[in-house]
Amino acid sequence: MTLASWKSGPVVQLGWTVSDELLCIQEDGSVLIYDLFGSFKRHFSMGQEVVQTQVLEAKVFHSPYGTGVAIVTGSSRFTLATNIDDLKLRRLPEVPGLQGKPSCWVVLTQDRQTKVLLSNGLDLYIVDNTSCTAVVPPGLSPQAGSVVHMSVSFSYKYLALFTDSGHLWTGTSNLFTCLSVCLPVCLCIYQPLYLSLCLTRCRRPKSQQPSVVLMWDRLLLVAGVCNDTIQFPLEDPCVLIGELDGVRIISSTNQELLQEVPLVCQDIFKIASMAPGALLLEAHREYEKLSQKADEYLREIKEQSMLGEAVKQCVEAAGHEYDTNTQKSLMRAASFGKCFLTDFSPDQFVSTCRELRVLNSVRESSVGLPLTHAQFKQMTVQVLIDRLVYRQFYPLAIEICRYLKIPDYQGVSRVLKHWASCKVQQKDLSDEAIARAVCVKVGDSPGVSYSDIAARAYECGRTELAIKLLDFEARSGEQVPLLLKMKRSQLALSKAVESGDTDLVYTVVSYLKNEMNRGDFFMTLRNQPVALSLYRQFCKLQEQETLKDLYNQDDDHQELANYYVTASYKEKRLESRLSLLQSAVDEYNKAKNEFAAKATEDEMRLLRFQRKLDDEKGAGLLGLSLQVGTGVVLVLKSLAEKEEWEELEKFSKSKKSPIGYLAFVEVCMKCNNKYEAKKYVSKVTPEQKVKAHLAVSDLEGAADAAIERRNEAEMGAVLSRCSASDRLVIDRLNRARAGAAKK
Amino acid sequence: MAAHLSYGRVNLNILREAARKELREFLDKCAGSKAIVWDEYLTGPFGLIAQYSLLKEHEVEKMFTLKSGRLPSADVKNIIFFVRPRLELMDIIAENVFRCHHSSRDFHILFVPRRSMLCEQRLKEQGVLGSFINIDEYILDLIPYDGDLLSMEYESAFRECYLENDQTSLYHTAKGLMTLQALYGTIPQIYGKGDCARHVANMMLRMKREFAGTQNQILPVFDTLLLLDRNVDLLTPLATQLTYEGLIDEIYGINNGYVKLPPEKFAQKKQGEASKDLPTEPKKLQLNSAEELYAEIRDKNFNAVGAALSKKAKIISAAFEERHNAKTVGEIKQFVSQLPHMQAARSSLANHTSIAELIKDITTSEAFFDNLTVEQEFMTGVDTDKVNTYIEDCIAQKDPLIKILRLVCMQSVCNNGLKQKVLDYYKREILQTYGYEHILTLNNLEKGGLLKPQTSSRNNYPTIRKTLKLWMEDANEQNPNDISYVYSGYAPLSIRLTQVLARPGWRSIEEVLKMLPGPHFEERQQLPSGLHKKRQQGENRTTLVFFLGGVTYAEIAALRFLSQMEDSGMEYIIATTKLVNGTTWIKSLMDRIPPSCF
């Protein structure tokens, strides 16, 4: 228990979350969350407009989504948050005619929808996300007056309404069915303080019927659907809390649970009961007294073939009992009966034994969790362990996990995790001591993440401790995010590399890139080859320029040269391409890759040559893609230079030349082999015929071609090459030109 | 639909079902009608996990291909992006989302095979991360391909590992193997050869340590895992595969279990109808062991396929003839009940006869024969140290570059590197004929070790060949007695290593292992007590062979052959980063520069 003086604003409502946190809803709409020990955890707000309008009333409710908060504001509007751990505020539609707060209201959860039921004067409304609908509970006459109290059952299945004229309406919470309307206390003119619904079993076994518990100043009244009432006087002022299977009555000094006696307990303990369970209990008592009556009772049960049933009853009843002696005698009786049965499954017996031991230990006043068996079943062991953990009963929680043989993952590990997160906050211990203590206790329990614990330590401002704890983390990947957060980026990088997860490495690298100056960044990468090559990959796709710097830094001339080659192909202009290729040549030379350097030089020469051909000859190569032309021309050149004329001819015949055959002619002539050159003249395209003939100095042929094509310019070109000795040719050409001009 | 996955020794359908379940769960997370926007690369692999019908059942109404610009219009509640975690794709997604004006749309991303912080960071920078309701990962590392075959369909694995020192694919491999172990039990023994294999094994052991305490309680299905680096055996993928399936892949390319074939041979010739309108769409066929006939012939040497087909043809026509013998109503009824099966068999036979004809046209060509002769000369070590005239001729004729590269690389591998002079000659020839830009590709091949100058004077390939019996003079193609039938003489090195490991063990070939690149190792993974298998007498052991960097169909055929050998005592399941052949493999190593124009 902790006491704290309240320093914040006025609180409208207190409540507990499903994970045992205290919610304090303030008038201005802010909600503060504290843990069980009163330390502040976090806060959230129910919306900005509430600051102005103020919260008039608030309720904390539980839904399948978690813990929710509902408020009604000064402007008579409702706002809901169905799960405070995943906060989404929903403002409900306006309620017609509502001024201030309604006279009473509840939050209902039905079909995964959360609604508000409210009473305003004589009207009842249901408000959901989209609409506000007036409702009339079936069976409740208008004369009954206005509803002044309402209560919904733990399961949201049933609803009770109490009117100012003293009528009590009970029905299903969807308001479709009315179970009863009664005037329980006609005398009662003043309103009950509390109205609470609880489920009890009616006479018909297994069918659960609701009954309503009403409380006045000093009187508690239980009203069932059959118009029966039971009254209890009260000594102290109390508070009622509806639970799964009863109503808890809390006064300033003690707490009690009001619950209908479970049927099976009634059967066994009813006076003069002849139920098989009752007989078995009796038989065992006699047996302990060493009386032969034990045998008689047993025979009686066995004659009815009810021994199995009897054992079951005893086991079940034991589950519902609180007194350990009663539990024991019932279980002993069951065990005794079991001896006379051959194939009876012991499962229920064993599990009940275990559960009772657990329940008894948490019911101890030092622990203070007075759970019923049904509640325990509903909440599951996992939740019970959580509850113990929230209360910091770590040893007990671990004991229970081990006793119930819960897999470590869901059991012991979870407790240890919580323990460790709590331990790291202990201010009076040194980092060293805490780290050691955590390591000794947690060891390598599965499912305990040291990085989570370390994160907690970091949150509490203990960075050194966090780093120490991270060292214990086996999964290097898990260490990375926290290390980055703590600005231990170098360490983060090596851990990321260690994990083998390249995405993680990328993440750290991109983080480092933003954190560090370029020089340091590159230096860091240099020490981590894996990271470096990944970063190169990244740059290849995203930042070509950086790639160059990286290679430069590493003096990786070969890659640098390749880089320039790639870049050269992106250049459209010849000059820039050549200059990039020249850089490539330099780098290849530095890399001592003579072959590549020479090949690149050849490529450059070729580019220039091609350009020259284009410029000089006009047609030829310009339209062709460089790639196609390049190789062939080089081949031609080399063949001609080596005077491999046969090879050249073979080459010309092997395939249709992609650059035409003029190049063949030229290449031969360059090596002064007119004979070979003439072989290819006939193969050139008509457009190039004249040029080809001229190249081999065959003026007649050139003239013929030009005349045939009736091309004045070409004729002119031939004429210009003619000397005086070529009289015949000149005459022919002149005639042809004259003929062409006439037309 | 996927029954063929469960026929084998290991029921790989479990893996497929697990993958399907996860997919359904994700789809159901996005309530309402959906449209999927696909990273195109993923559609093929996904087809092996789920057909459109499954998606449709979960309200997937539209499918688009991811491309920049605006999303096509679709009247759906959810838009789901199925993508690989790549930055360039994130930019496209951001653009798609940014230019979508429907405010009521819900966006989701499913990363395959793994979420990436880097990508999420990118989306954040682009200002769209908040637009996504669900960002999830779909862990699809190993995709079941056939009853004994798993592939990651990670095309660039070899290139990334050996050229770029990027081990992303190995991380996925290790993760995939962990998933596999979660479903099929811890694999007690791990063997490996090569740097990447070592890296994967290290990661696996590390990941196992990280999950210390959560013991896997499944009885192990696999006895052994063998991890093999592709660069341990660079030779095999370069050789032309000579099994039926291998040839289909070499000639037409098998993609995600489908092949596209020229349609002419498949024209339905109906009686009385002139076959003048030939189909123009390629014929698409699914190839896997679900088809009885295909399962029978896929792994045969192509020279044995003809005989198998004609035998099958006889059986089928005999079965159809049975109808004349059917006299009683009962007999006719029985005949009719078998009809669908027989008709399926007949159409399957027709298909494969057509395919075999198509292939035969090629394998009987002179070019194919010449190429094969040279390959076999190299593999047997004939004149590997000189410039080969056939290659020269091919270059001069400007045959496809990849063919040239395959041959040159093969010569280099079979000679443990080429003399500088020879190497430079080939390189110069290639650059001059095919264009200077291929200098980058040549660099890549050198970096990957496929092409290299001879450094030591000694060529150790003949030793390897002799010790591992890589060349079998009298390979029996019809009734094989050795794995060498898959290449008509050459026994794939990788498979020999696998075979020797099973018996008599690698200790017998220590010397050769040292000649091959990378370390070889053995690791044991402790099994929880009680999970140690009690082996029945004569019960086979199961080995998972994982090829890091790709595997060919011929190698798979060789492993299947070993599984079937009566005295081998070993069943093999095959896993790989990608199914490759020489062409696709070399292609993945090429640097293609878009042709520029002035």
PDB file of C-alpha atoms in Angstrom, chain B residues 1 45 87 136 142 146 170 196 237 289 310 381 403 418 425 482 484 487 550 552 579 596:
ATOM      1  CA  MET B   1      -3.909 -29.623 -56.901  1.00  0.00           C
ATOM      2  CA  PRO B  45       6.708 -18.116 -57.137  1.00  0.00           C
ATOM      3  CA  LEU B  87      14.087   0.492 -52.187  1.00  0.00           C
ATOM      4  CA  ASP B 136       3.560  -7.367 -42.510  1.00  0.00           C
ATOM      5  CA  LEU B 142      11.711 -22.059 -49.622  1.00  0.00           C
ATOM      6  CA  ASP B 146       7.934 -30.684 -56.597  1.00  0.00           C
ATOM      7  CA  LEU B 170      22.409 -16.529 -47.320  1.00  0.00           C
ATOM      8  CA  CYS B 196      28.832 -19.549 -48.304  1.00  0.00           C
ATOM      9  CA  PRO B 237      26.077 -25.655 -65.004  1.00  0.00           C
ATOM     10  CA  SER B 289       5.650 -34.980 -61.241  1.00  0.00           C
ATOM     11  CA  SER B 310       6.904 -45.368 -77.991  1.00  0.00           C
ATOM     12  CA  GLY B 381      40.951 -32.461 -70.878  1.00  0.00           C
ATOM     13  CA  LYS B 403      27.154 -19.599 -75.952  1.00  0.00           C
ATOM     14  CA  LEU B 418      43.738 -20.109 -69.038  1.00  0.00           C
ATOM     15  CA  TYR B 425      42.947 -13.482 -77.046  1.00  0.00           C
ATOM     16  CA  ASP B 482      25.949 -44.203 -62.991  1.00  0.00           C
ATOM     17  CA  SER B 484      27.248 -39.695 -65.659  1.00  0.00           C
ATOM     18  CA  TYR B 487      25.608 -35.463 -69.395  1.00  0.00           C
ATOM     19  CA  GLY B 550      21.727 -22.532 -58.145  1.00  0.00           C
ATOM     20  CA  THR B 552      20.510 -27.529 -62.788  1.00  0.00           C
ATOM     21  CA  LEU B 579      16.958 -23.403 -60.620  1.00  0.00           C
ATOM     22  CA  SER B 596      23.308   4.155 -76.199  1.00  0.00           C
TER      23      SER B 596
END
